XYZ file of N, CA, C and O in Angstrom:
784
model
N 128.257 -10.117 216.423
C 129.654 -10.359 216.737
C 130.232 -9.280 215.925
O 129.941 -9.213 214.780
N 130.801 -8.285 216.604
C 131.628 -7.226 216.032
C 132.916 -7.637 215.281
O 133.542 -8.424 215.930
N 133.135 -7.156 214.027
C 134.468 -7.257 213.481
C 135.470 -6.284 214.022
O 135.245 -5.179 213.957
N 136.745 -6.960 214.338
C 137.826 -5.753 214.756
C 137.847 -4.970 213.437
O 138.127 -5.143 212.474
N 138.440 -3.623 213.988
C 138.711 -2.643 213.160
C 140.004 -2.927 212.390
O 140.869 -3.231 213.187
N 139.995 -2.699 211.213
C 141.345 -3.021 210.526
C 142.210 -1.822 210.443
O 141.826 -0.732 210.142
N 143.294 -1.932 210.898
C 144.357 -0.946 211.059
C 145.086 -0.949 209.627
O 145.750 -2.120 209.351
N 145.657 -0.256 209.017
C 146.584 -0.035 207.965
C 148.058 -0.643 208.328
O 148.308 -0.382 209.612
N 148.662 -1.423 207.603
C 149.943 -1.938 207.919
C 150.851 -0.857 207.481
O 150.654 0.196 206.669
N 151.858 -0.859 208.558
C 153.098 0.225 208.017
C 153.261 0.329 206.642
O 153.286 -0.867 206.016
N 153.660 1.215 205.970
C 154.136 1.344 204.605
C 155.480 0.835 204.331
O 156.258 1.136 205.293
N 155.641 -0.078 203.308
C 157.127 -0.384 203.203
C 158.006 0.672 202.535
O 157.588 1.587 202.005
N 159.121 0.565 203.201
C 160.232 1.639 202.631
C 160.541 1.614 201.203
O 160.330 0.603 200.603
N 160.555 2.700 200.621
C 160.727 3.043 199.397
C 162.217 2.758 198.960
O 162.939 3.211 199.676
N 162.681 2.159 197.863
C 163.954 2.310 197.453
C 164.507 3.701 197.147
O 163.593 4.616 196.561
N 165.715 4.092 197.551
C 166.048 5.297 197.238
C 166.360 5.355 195.535
O 166.382 4.525 194.930
N 166.514 6.750 195.101
C 166.695 7.049 193.786
C 168.022 6.856 193.407
O 168.864 7.096 194.142
N 168.267 6.150 191.829
C 169.890 5.872 191.744
C 170.421 7.329 191.543
O 169.730 8.386 191.142
N 171.540 7.414 191.644
C 172.426 8.502 191.543
C 174.014 8.411 191.705
O 174.331 7.332 191.846
N 174.744 9.412 191.586
C 175.981 9.486 191.793
C 176.644 8.936 192.991
O 177.637 8.042 193.289
N 175.735 9.182 194.075
C 176.216 8.910 195.353
C 176.355 7.462 195.710
O 177.258 6.785 196.311
N 175.223 6.713 195.077
C 175.167 5.128 195.300
C 176.295 4.698 194.574
O 177.102 3.537 194.964
N 176.509 5.179 193.273
C 177.822 4.456 192.613
C 179.104 4.877 193.119
O 180.052 3.819 193.240
N 179.127 6.009 193.788
C 180.416 6.287 194.554
C 180.718 5.311 195.792
O 181.863 4.926 195.988
N 179.641 4.876 196.412
C 179.524 4.022 197.534
C 180.092 2.583 197.034
O 180.842 2.189 197.738
N 179.463 2.174 195.946
C 179.986 0.978 195.406
C 181.420 1.010 194.903
O 182.264 0.281 195.463
N 182.018 2.077 194.397
C 183.235 2.286 194.152
C 184.019 2.407 195.369
O 185.280 1.786 195.236
N 183.606 3.061 196.298
C 184.668 2.972 197.556
C 184.764 1.742 198.040
O 185.974 1.351 198.626
N 183.676 0.805 197.932
C 183.751 -0.645 198.395
C 184.844 -1.214 197.451
O 185.637 -2.181 197.981
N 184.869 -1.042 196.188
C 185.952 -1.699 195.391
C 187.377 -1.231 195.722
O 188.094 -2.020 195.640
N 187.502 -0.029 196.044
C 188.791 0.494 196.414
C 189.167 -0.371 197.721
O 190.187 -0.685 197.841
N 187.988 -0.274 198.767
C 188.643 -0.898 200.055
C 188.827 -2.281 199.793
O 189.847 -2.935 200.360
N 188.049 -3.019 198.794
C 188.512 -4.387 198.344
C 189.936 -4.687 198.017
O 190.661 -5.586 198.282
N 190.387 -3.541 197.216
C 191.542 -3.787 196.350
C 192.828 -3.503 197.708
O 193.737 -4.187 197.389
N 192.533 -2.700 198.356
C 193.451 -2.715 199.649
C 193.440 -3.987 200.262
O 194.649 -4.256 200.839
N 192.428 -4.408 200.731
C 192.262 -5.926 201.377
C 193.110 -6.822 200.626
O 194.000 -7.678 201.104
N 192.709 -7.069 199.419
C 193.474 -7.961 198.207
C 195.033 -7.556 198.495
O 195.777 -8.548 198.665
N 195.384 -6.382 198.340
C 196.835 -6.123 198.399
C 197.499 -6.345 199.584
O 198.485 -7.031 199.470
N 196.955 -6.099 200.770
C 197.399 -6.405 202.156
C 197.534 -7.859 202.301
O 198.486 -8.414 202.671
N 196.488 -8.577 201.970
C 196.557 -10.159 202.043
C 197.607 -10.705 201.312
O 198.416 -11.709 201.719
N 197.405 -10.276 200.137
C 198.590 -10.940 198.958
C 199.936 -10.625 199.610
O 200.891 -11.222 199.589
N 200.159 -9.259 199.796
C 201.538 -8.804 200.103
C 202.054 -9.612 201.375
O 203.189 -10.318 201.356
N 201.338 -9.909 202.369
C 201.776 -10.249 203.645
C 201.735 -11.918 203.473
O 202.791 -12.596 203.858
N 200.896 -12.523 202.654
C 201.118 -13.986 202.149
C 202.165 -14.393 201.596
O 202.954 -15.216 201.672
N 202.664 -13.450 200.404
C 203.774 -13.822 199.698
C 204.985 -13.559 200.733
O 206.127 -14.282 200.524
N 205.085 -12.651 201.655
C 206.112 -12.642 202.568
C 206.233 -13.894 203.497
O 207.227 -14.333 203.706
N 205.236 -14.393 204.073
C 205.018 -15.508 204.947
C 205.369 -16.714 204.151
O 205.874 -17.638 204.881
N 205.138 -16.782 202.883
C 205.536 -18.062 201.974
C 206.943 -18.025 201.694
O 207.715 -18.914 201.259
N 207.685 -16.828 202.062
C 209.297 -16.530 201.570
C 209.503 -16.289 200.391
O 210.601 -16.247 199.989
N 208.318 -16.149 199.473
C 208.499 -15.609 198.026
C 209.018 -14.050 197.991
O 209.976 -13.795 197.056
N 208.704 -13.197 198.845
C 209.135 -11.856 198.865
C 209.810 -11.425 200.095
O 209.744 -12.192 201.003
N 210.672 -10.554 200.243
C 211.126 -9.965 201.248
C 212.704 -10.598 201.611
O 213.269 -11.268 200.814
N 213.111 -10.225 202.783
C 214.466 -10.799 203.187
C 214.177 -11.548 204.413
O 213.730 -11.305 205.299
N 214.727 -13.022 204.144
C 214.430 -13.919 205.201
C 215.542 -14.013 206.141
O 216.780 -13.413 206.049
N 215.270 -14.157 207.230
C 215.950 -14.332 208.392
C 215.529 -14.779 209.744
O 214.387 -15.393 209.562
N 216.105 -14.680 210.769
C 215.483 -15.003 212.127
C 215.590 -13.819 212.980
O 216.551 -13.136 213.188
N 214.358 -13.782 214.067
C 214.415 -12.681 214.878
C 214.391 -13.439 216.329
O 213.674 -14.713 216.555
N 215.479 -12.979 217.104
C 215.738 -13.548 218.362
C 215.074 -12.687 219.393
O 215.288 -11.302 219.480
N 214.013 -13.285 220.050
C 212.957 -12.578 220.908
C 213.642 -12.046 222.329
O 214.356 -12.892 222.765
N 213.679 -10.767 222.515
C 214.241 -10.232 223.836
C 213.243 -9.811 224.732
O 213.397 -9.888 226.020
N 212.058 -9.300 224.334
C 211.023 -8.703 225.222
C 209.713 -8.998 224.358
O 209.717 -9.036 223.200
N 208.657 -8.876 224.943
C 207.210 -9.091 224.634
C 206.453 -7.796 225.366
O 206.591 -7.696 226.467
N 205.331 -7.275 224.615
C 204.406 -6.427 225.095
C 203.150 -6.741 224.648
O 202.886 -7.155 223.447
N 201.953 -6.121 225.411
C 200.503 -6.064 224.760
C 200.457 -4.871 224.226
O 200.572 -3.749 224.971
N 199.722 -4.642 223.033
C 199.501 -3.518 222.366
C 198.063 -3.448 222.617
O 197.432 -4.073 222.015
N 197.820 -2.385 223.024
C 196.438 -2.288 223.379
C 195.479 -1.686 222.131
O 196.037 -0.527 221.607
N 194.340 -2.195 221.827
C 193.744 -1.851 220.547
C 192.921 -0.623 220.879
O 192.529 -0.162 221.971
N 192.507 -0.004 219.720
C 191.497 1.455 219.942
C 190.345 0.851 220.062
O 190.093 -0.461 220.277
N 189.426 1.680 220.175
C 188.213 1.113 220.475
C 187.558 0.129 219.547
O 187.589 0.001 218.251
N 186.915 -0.918 220.192
C 186.336 -2.161 219.599
C 187.352 -3.005 218.919
O 186.896 -4.132 218.614
N 188.683 -2.787 218.991
C 189.625 -3.911 218.645
C 190.314 -4.442 219.643
O 190.591 -3.937 220.683
N 190.731 -5.702 219.464
C 191.161 -6.378 220.326
C 192.779 -6.126 220.727
O 193.511 -5.631 219.898
N 193.234 -6.457 221.843
C 194.533 -6.175 222.360
C 195.493 -7.331 221.617
O 194.990 -8.614 221.375
N 196.616 -6.862 221.223
C 197.539 -7.955 220.641
C 198.865 -7.948 221.001
O 199.233 -6.912 221.877
N 199.523 -9.284 221.061
C 201.134 -9.366 221.759
C 201.863 -9.150 220.699
O 201.756 -9.874 219.531
N 202.919 -8.370 220.832
C 204.011 -8.265 220.023
C 205.543 -8.494 220.826
O 205.463 -8.373 222.135
N 206.302 -8.901 219.837
C 207.635 -9.409 220.442
C 208.586 -8.717 219.686
O 208.663 -8.666 218.559
N 209.734 -8.260 220.471
C 210.654 -7.558 219.602
C 212.097 -8.188 220.021
O 212.249 -8.745 220.880
N 212.951 -7.909 219.073
C 214.223 -8.165 219.262
C 215.292 -7.980 218.172
O 215.218 -7.125 217.444
N 216.313 -8.812 217.883
C 217.031 -8.394 216.717
C 216.894 -9.574 215.674
O 216.769 -10.593 215.876
N 216.785 -8.934 214.526
C 216.723 -9.587 213.250
C 218.018 -9.560 212.370
O 218.626 -8.776 212.539
N 218.330 -10.936 212.237
C 219.736 -11.230 211.416
C 219.211 -11.992 210.047
O 218.410 -13.010 210.110
N 219.295 -11.439 208.859
C 219.088 -11.968 207.535
C 219.818 -13.175 207.545
O 220.905 -13.336 208.011
N 219.373 -14.197 206.880
C 220.041 -15.461 206.545
C 221.419 -15.322 205.780
O 222.252 -15.993 205.889
N 221.643 -14.297 205.029
C 222.745 -13.985 204.268
C 223.808 -13.177 205.201
O 225.050 -12.846 204.623
N 223.394 -12.827 206.117
C 224.286 -11.792 207.210
C 224.539 -10.295 206.704
O 225.147 -9.673 207.575
N 223.670 -10.075 205.847
C 223.924 -8.529 205.254
C 223.123 -7.735 206.213
O 223.298 -6.488 206.305
N 221.960 -8.158 206.658
C 221.130 -7.016 207.415
C 221.115 -7.696 208.932
O 220.812 -8.732 209.383
N 221.140 -6.578 209.871
C 221.054 -6.666 211.298
C 220.047 -5.591 211.729
O 220.221 -4.299 211.297
N 218.913 -5.820 212.328
C 217.933 -4.863 212.845
C 217.843 -5.078 214.421
O 217.055 -6.343 214.836
N 218.140 -4.036 215.214
C 217.946 -4.337 216.753
C 216.694 -4.208 217.074
O 216.356 -4.284 218.430
N 215.929 -3.466 216.240
C 214.681 -2.837 216.700
C 213.366 -3.658 215.990
O 212.355 -3.063 215.653
N 213.533 -4.734 215.434
C 212.594 -5.739 214.962
C 211.639 -6.022 215.864
O 211.758 -6.362 217.163
N 210.341 -6.033 215.268
C 209.327 -6.680 215.961
C 208.166 -7.541 215.128
O 208.233 -7.205 213.994
N 207.735 -8.427 216.050
C 206.592 -9.109 215.126
C 205.436 -9.523 215.948
O 205.486 -9.482 217.263
N 204.183 -9.444 215.226
C 202.957 -9.750 215.988
C 202.912 -10.911 216.514
O 202.684 -11.923 215.521
N 203.191 -11.622 217.504
C 203.246 -12.845 217.797
C 203.291 -12.984 219.386
O 203.758 -12.156 220.137
N 202.993 -14.183 219.946
C 203.001 -14.418 221.435
C 204.216 -15.376 221.791
O 203.835 -16.666 221.514
N 205.319 -14.840 221.979
C 206.458 -15.774 222.131
C 207.145 -15.371 223.408
O 206.750 -14.732 224.139
N 208.196 -16.200 223.763
C 208.931 -15.953 225.003
C 210.153 -15.438 224.621
O 210.845 -15.746 223.441
N 210.809 -14.647 225.692
C 212.184 -14.149 225.176
C 212.983 -15.275 225.176
O 213.276 -16.270 225.856
N 214.046 -15.289 224.260
C 214.869 -16.222 223.818
C 214.478 -17.317 222.694
O 215.391 -17.859 222.347
N 213.109 -17.013 222.474
C 212.655 -17.880 221.122
C 213.232 -17.163 219.988
O 213.659 -16.042 219.773
N 213.605 -18.128 219.035
C 214.111 -17.614 217.689
C 213.079 -18.069 216.624
O 212.570 -19.100 216.650
N 212.595 -17.069 215.971
C 211.509 -17.383 214.848
C 211.873 -16.920 213.683
O 212.640 -15.957 213.523
N 211.364 -17.686 212.642
C 211.680 -17.396 211.075
C 210.801 -16.342 210.656
O 209.529 -16.423 210.836
N 211.365 -15.311 210.069
C 210.441 -13.989 209.783
C 210.986 -13.719 208.255
O 212.269 -14.150 207.901
N 210.120 -12.927 207.525
C 210.598 -12.165 206.554
C 210.569 -10.822 206.631
O 209.485 -10.129 207.121
N 211.394 -9.926 206.252
C 211.480 -8.682 206.212
C 210.537 -8.151 205.253
O 210.667 -8.150 204.040
N 209.372 -7.373 205.623
C 208.737 -6.780 204.703
C 208.267 -5.337 204.858
O 207.502 -4.898 205.697
N 209.288 -4.558 204.205
C 209.319 -3.150 204.342
C 209.778 -2.641 205.821
O 210.938 -3.255 206.347
N 208.850 -2.047 206.650
C 209.268 -1.629 207.819
C 209.015 -2.479 208.619
O 209.074 -2.220 210.255
N 208.312 -3.850 208.597
C 207.871 -4.395 209.539
C 208.270 -6.108 209.160
O 208.820 -6.278 208.083
N 207.865 -7.086 209.990
C 208.380 -8.496 209.849
C 207.101 -9.327 209.938
O 206.309 -9.204 210.750
N 207.127 -10.267 209.112
C 205.906 -11.218 209.072
C 206.695 -12.783 209.312
O 207.625 -13.049 208.710
N 206.012 -13.485 210.213
C 206.422 -14.919 210.237
C 206.153 -15.595 209.084
O 205.235 -15.368 208.472
N 207.007 -16.698 209.022
C 206.932 -17.328 207.898
C 206.201 -18.690 208.132
O 206.135 -19.090 209.596
N 205.898 -19.362 207.097
C 205.320 -20.850 207.596
C 203.797 -21.046 206.743
O 203.422 -19.962 206.413
N 203.512 -22.146 206.627
C 202.185 -22.220 206.039
C 201.136 -21.931 206.739
O 200.326 -21.458 206.118
N 200.886 -21.962 208.073
C 199.827 -21.543 208.671
C 199.878 -20.050 208.636
O 198.583 -19.291 208.564
N 200.947 -19.189 208.662
C 200.776 -17.651 208.435
C 200.460 -17.478 207.036
O 199.776 -16.512 206.965
N 201.173 -18.199 206.035
C 200.612 -17.899 204.730
C 199.031 -18.108 204.345
O 198.531 -17.172 203.863
N 198.449 -19.070 204.900
C 197.170 -19.367 204.780
C 196.114 -18.194 205.623
O 195.298 -17.929 205.194
N 196.697 -18.167 206.780
C 196.152 -16.802 207.196
C 195.759 -15.659 206.610
O 194.871 -14.770 206.465
N 197.058 -15.044 205.877
C 197.062 -13.938 205.043
C 196.159 -14.213 203.765
O 195.467 -13.180 203.417
N 196.149 -15.420 203.353
C 195.202 -15.586 202.085
C 193.807 -15.480 202.371
O 192.810 -15.354 201.652
N 193.441 -15.854 203.838
C 192.267 -15.584 204.384
C 191.709 -14.318 204.151
O 190.649 -14.002 203.715
N 192.712 -13.398 204.367
C 192.071 -11.982 204.299
C 192.033 -11.535 202.737
O 191.093 -10.548 202.568
N 192.690 -12.096 201.919
C 192.424 -11.965 200.454
C 191.125 -12.269 200.275
O 190.349 -11.495 199.646
N 190.549 -13.317 200.772
C 189.317 -13.823 200.245
C 188.195 -13.081 201.195
O 187.192 -12.664 200.683
N 188.508 -12.358 202.151
C 187.485 -11.515 202.925
C 187.482 -10.152 201.934
O 186.459 -9.585 202.127
N 188.426 -9.896 201.163
C 188.271 -8.916 200.422
C 187.193 -9.051 199.337
O 186.445 -8.291 198.684
N 186.905 -10.313 198.931
C 185.607 -10.831 198.113
C 184.474 -10.476 198.599
O 183.647 -9.958 198.004
N 184.208 -10.520 199.908
C 183.181 -10.168 200.476
C 182.856 -8.634 200.565
O 181.697 -8.140 200.369
N 183.880 -7.921 200.652
C 183.784 -6.467 200.534
C 183.327 -6.003 198.973
O 182.613 -5.360 198.853
N 183.736 -6.750 197.914
C 183.458 -6.612 196.763
C 181.785 -6.714 196.657
O 181.148 -6.202 196.199
N 181.500 -8.084 197.199
C 180.175 -8.397 197.023
C 179.281 -7.528 197.754
O 178.089 -6.954 197.078
N 179.563 -6.755 198.918
C 178.866 -5.787 199.423
C 178.463 -4.635 198.643
O 177.462 -4.084 198.493
N 179.640 -4.067 197.995
C 179.700 -2.998 197.373
C 178.818 -3.092 195.751
O 178.386 -2.238 195.223
N 178.686 -4.454 195.320
C 178.154 -4.884 194.087
C 176.804 -3.938 193.756
O 176.519 -3.395 192.910
N 175.788 -4.316 194.983
C 174.534 -3.801 194.616
C 174.496 -2.056 194.568
O 173.754 -1.749 193.794
N 175.325 -1.519 195.191
C 175.425 -0.220 195.144
C 175.863 0.555 193.854
O 175.540 1.469 193.073
N 177.063 -0.108 193.234
C 177.518 0.010 192.182
C 176.763 -0.290 191.029
O 176.667 0.641 190.150
N 176.000 -1.246 190.974
C 175.096 -1.669 189.847
C 173.907 -0.880 189.896
O 173.243 -0.472 188.751
N 173.228 -0.644 190.889
C 171.947 0.181 191.029
C 172.233 1.682 190.999
O 171.035 2.569 190.704
N 173.201 2.081 191.594
C 173.376 3.680 191.875
C 172.554 4.003 193.222
O 172.654 5.510 193.373
N 172.022 3.094 194.018
C 171.186 3.704 195.316
C 172.012 3.594 196.421
O 172.907 2.975 196.428
N 171.813 4.886 197.026
C 172.520 5.046 198.291
C 171.638 4.712 199.460
O 170.714 5.406 199.550
N 172.256 3.838 200.165
C 171.196 3.433 201.534
C 171.226 4.282 202.533
O 172.244 5.089 202.845
N 169.944 4.659 203.028
C 169.789 5.591 204.304
C 169.706 4.778 205.426
O 169.270 5.244 206.509
N 169.505 3.623 205.472
C 169.052 2.684 206.410
C 169.409 1.184 206.204
O 169.677 0.981 204.997
N 169.570 0.230 207.373
C 169.948 -1.024 207.332
C 168.746 -1.655 206.291
O 169.047 -2.705 205.583
N 167.589 -1.178 206.316
C 166.629 -1.652 205.373
C 166.794 -1.451 204.135
O 166.470 -2.147 203.216
N 167.186 -0.239 203.765
C 167.567 -0.066 202.475
C 168.715 -0.877 201.879
O 168.642 -1.340 200.820
N 169.725 -1.203 202.661
C 170.655 -2.153 202.309
C 170.044 -3.382 201.914
O 170.323 -3.861 200.573
N 169.095 -3.906 202.566
C 168.592 -5.171 202.338
C 167.643 -5.040 201.058
O 167.630 -5.991 200.095
N 167.036 -3.872 200.728
C 166.004 -3.574 199.676
C 166.951 -3.630 198.519
O 166.600 -4.186 197.517
N 168.120 -2.991 198.524
C 168.796 -2.865 197.236
C 169.522 -4.040 197.030
O 169.707 -4.227 195.874
N 170.124 -4.751 197.852
C 170.789 -6.117 197.649
C 169.870 -6.890 196.996
O 169.972 -7.743 195.952
N 168.607 -7.069 197.469
C 167.468 -7.736 197.182
C 167.045 -7.407 195.444
O 166.470 -8.425 194.645
N 167.129 -6.143 195.422
C 166.744 -5.689 194.039
C 167.526 -6.102 192.797
O 167.055 -6.020 191.613
N 168.731 -6.634 193.043
C 169.416 -6.849 192.026
C 169.636 -8.534 191.854
O 170.334 -9.178 190.978
N 168.985 -9.449 192.731
C 168.881 -10.641 192.591
C 168.026 -11.254 191.308
O 167.417 -10.569 190.840
N 168.983 -12.177 190.688
C 168.589 -12.648 189.355
C 169.013 -11.895 188.148
O 168.797 -12.417 187.073
N 169.760 -10.805 188.666
C 170.272 -10.051 187.346
C 171.756 -10.509 187.158
O 172.206 -11.168 188.056
N 172.503 -10.151 186.195
C 173.924 -10.197 186.198
C 174.744 -9.978 187.205
O 175.504 -10.676 187.893
N 174.600 -8.850 187.843
C 175.067 -8.205 189.021
C 174.753 -9.034 190.095
O 175.966 -9.285 191.056
N 173.553 -9.436 190.376
C 173.190 -10.170 191.719
C 173.974 -11.817 191.382
O 174.381 -12.159 192.581
N 174.081 -12.390 190.030
C 174.885 -13.509 190.139
C 176.209 -13.545 190.217
O 176.770 -14.067 191.120
N 176.934 -12.357 189.905
C 178.039 -12.040 190.270
C 178.467 -12.045 191.903
O 179.456 -12.365 192.229
N 177.652 -11.296 192.279
C 177.524 -10.929 193.753
C 177.479 -12.298 194.494
O 178.334 -12.483 195.427
N 176.777 -13.149 194.160
C 176.596 -14.416 194.738
C 177.773 -15.302 194.632
O 178.118 -15.740 195.652
N 178.433 -15.304 193.460
C 179.690 -15.823 193.354
C 180.864 -15.242 194.220
O 181.537 -16.025 194.830
N 180.873 -14.016 194.479
C 181.871 -13.421 195.154
C 181.592 -13.785 196.644
O 182.521 -13.932 197.512
N 180.258 -13.926 197.057
C 179.848 -14.154 198.480
C 180.285 -15.789 198.804
O 181.142 -15.863 199.763
N 179.821 -16.382 197.858
C 180.249 -18.167 198.335
C 181.879 -18.311 198.125
O 182.366 -19.120 198.664
N 182.542 -17.589 196.770
C 183.748 -17.888 196.861
C 184.548 -17.295 197.741
O 185.579 -17.818 198.385
N 184.274 -15.901 198.358
C 184.896 -15.533 199.620
C 184.734 -16.293 200.977
O 185.716 -16.480 201.559
N 183.662 -16.738 201.027
C 183.236 -17.532 202.429
C 184.023 -18.764 202.151
O 184.470 -19.415 203.186
N 184.019 -19.481 200.821
C 184.590 -20.735 200.855
C 186.191 -20.596 200.827
O 186.776 -21.459 201.623
N 186.632 -19.692 200.287
C 188.236 -19.440 200.277
C 188.784 -19.052 201.717
O 189.491 -19.588 202.225
N 187.928 -18.116 202.367
C 188.585 -17.742 203.743
C 188.292 -18.846 204.791
O 188.994 -19.306 205.419
N 187.361 -19.816 204.708
C 186.797 -20.695 205.486
C 187.972 -21.883 205.475
O 188.648 -22.428 206.367
N 188.191 -22.364 204.021
C 189.291 -23.179 203.776
C 190.633 -22.862 204.347
O 191.336 -23.500 205.171
N 191.016 -21.395 204.167
C 192.348 -20.968 204.525
C 192.340 -21.023 206.009
O 193.456 -21.278 206.626
N 191.477 -20.489 206.844
C 191.192 -20.433 208.091
C 191.462 -21.923 208.976
O 191.901 -22.179 209.916
N 190.847 -22.935 208.178
C 190.677 -24.178 208.661
C 192.326 -24.745 208.463
O 192.821 -25.549 209.567
N 192.944 -24.549 207.570
C 194.357 -24.719 207.255
C 195.081 -24.182 208.444
O 196.180 -24.607 208.731
N 194.847 -23.017 208.687
C 195.736 -21.974 209.609
C 195.556 -22.732 210.962
O 196.510 -22.948 211.672
N 194.411 -23.049 211.350
C 194.115 -23.716 212.428
C 194.693 -25.123 212.503
O 195.342 -25.532 213.408
N 194.641 -25.926 211.598
C 195.340 -27.121 211.382
C 196.862 -27.053 211.612
O 197.531 -27.710 212.165
N 197.531 -26.015 211.048
C 198.965 -25.558 210.947
C 199.175 -25.295 212.614
O 200.338 -25.813 213.035
N 198.365 -24.635 212.956
C 198.697 -24.082 214.480
C 198.491 -25.379 215.546
O 199.303 -25.352 216.480
N 197.550 -26.259 215.365
C 197.472 -27.466 216.290
C 198.579 -28.334 216.125
O 199.114 -28.967 216.837
N 199.039 -28.620 214.985
C 200.150 -29.224 214.589
C 201.656 -28.901 215.190
O 202.362 -29.766 215.456
N 201.571 -27.441 215.452
C 202.817 -27.111 215.972
C 203.147 -27.178 217.250
O 202.289 -27.450 218.043
């Protein structure tokens, strides 16, 4: 009986060399995470009524805003905003929500836009804050090793290369904390939505 000829297995991809580009990529993820943290906390503070000018938006019209490539369409409603203290009136106010003309909704003025208030809205924005933790976790391996990935396989190898190290343990805490925090916040948002 003849033995089949053995063929060499494909060579495993090599890890990229550490360098400034990998650390810059890690830094970019940290900056992106700070933006996500700030955006989530800023809007959560307004939705909780801690920041901004509180008032009521009376809906006059709604429209569908078509998303760019890959993003979904959203419904926005506009009308007149009146602050609770009567000092601010804005006839061009709008909020991202699916409402009916004539509805009155509690909002907080947040700069040039308006955020709905309430428990469910607050937890929704806090979920975005926790998703920022996942962005940090993704960038940790690149910042720690200095390796710049050139393929999806490199991403997996670089991430695996830090397991068991202090950076790997930190990354794990960010992943689990981000998933748990976002999950709890989204469940609370869903519960608030179902209760209303």
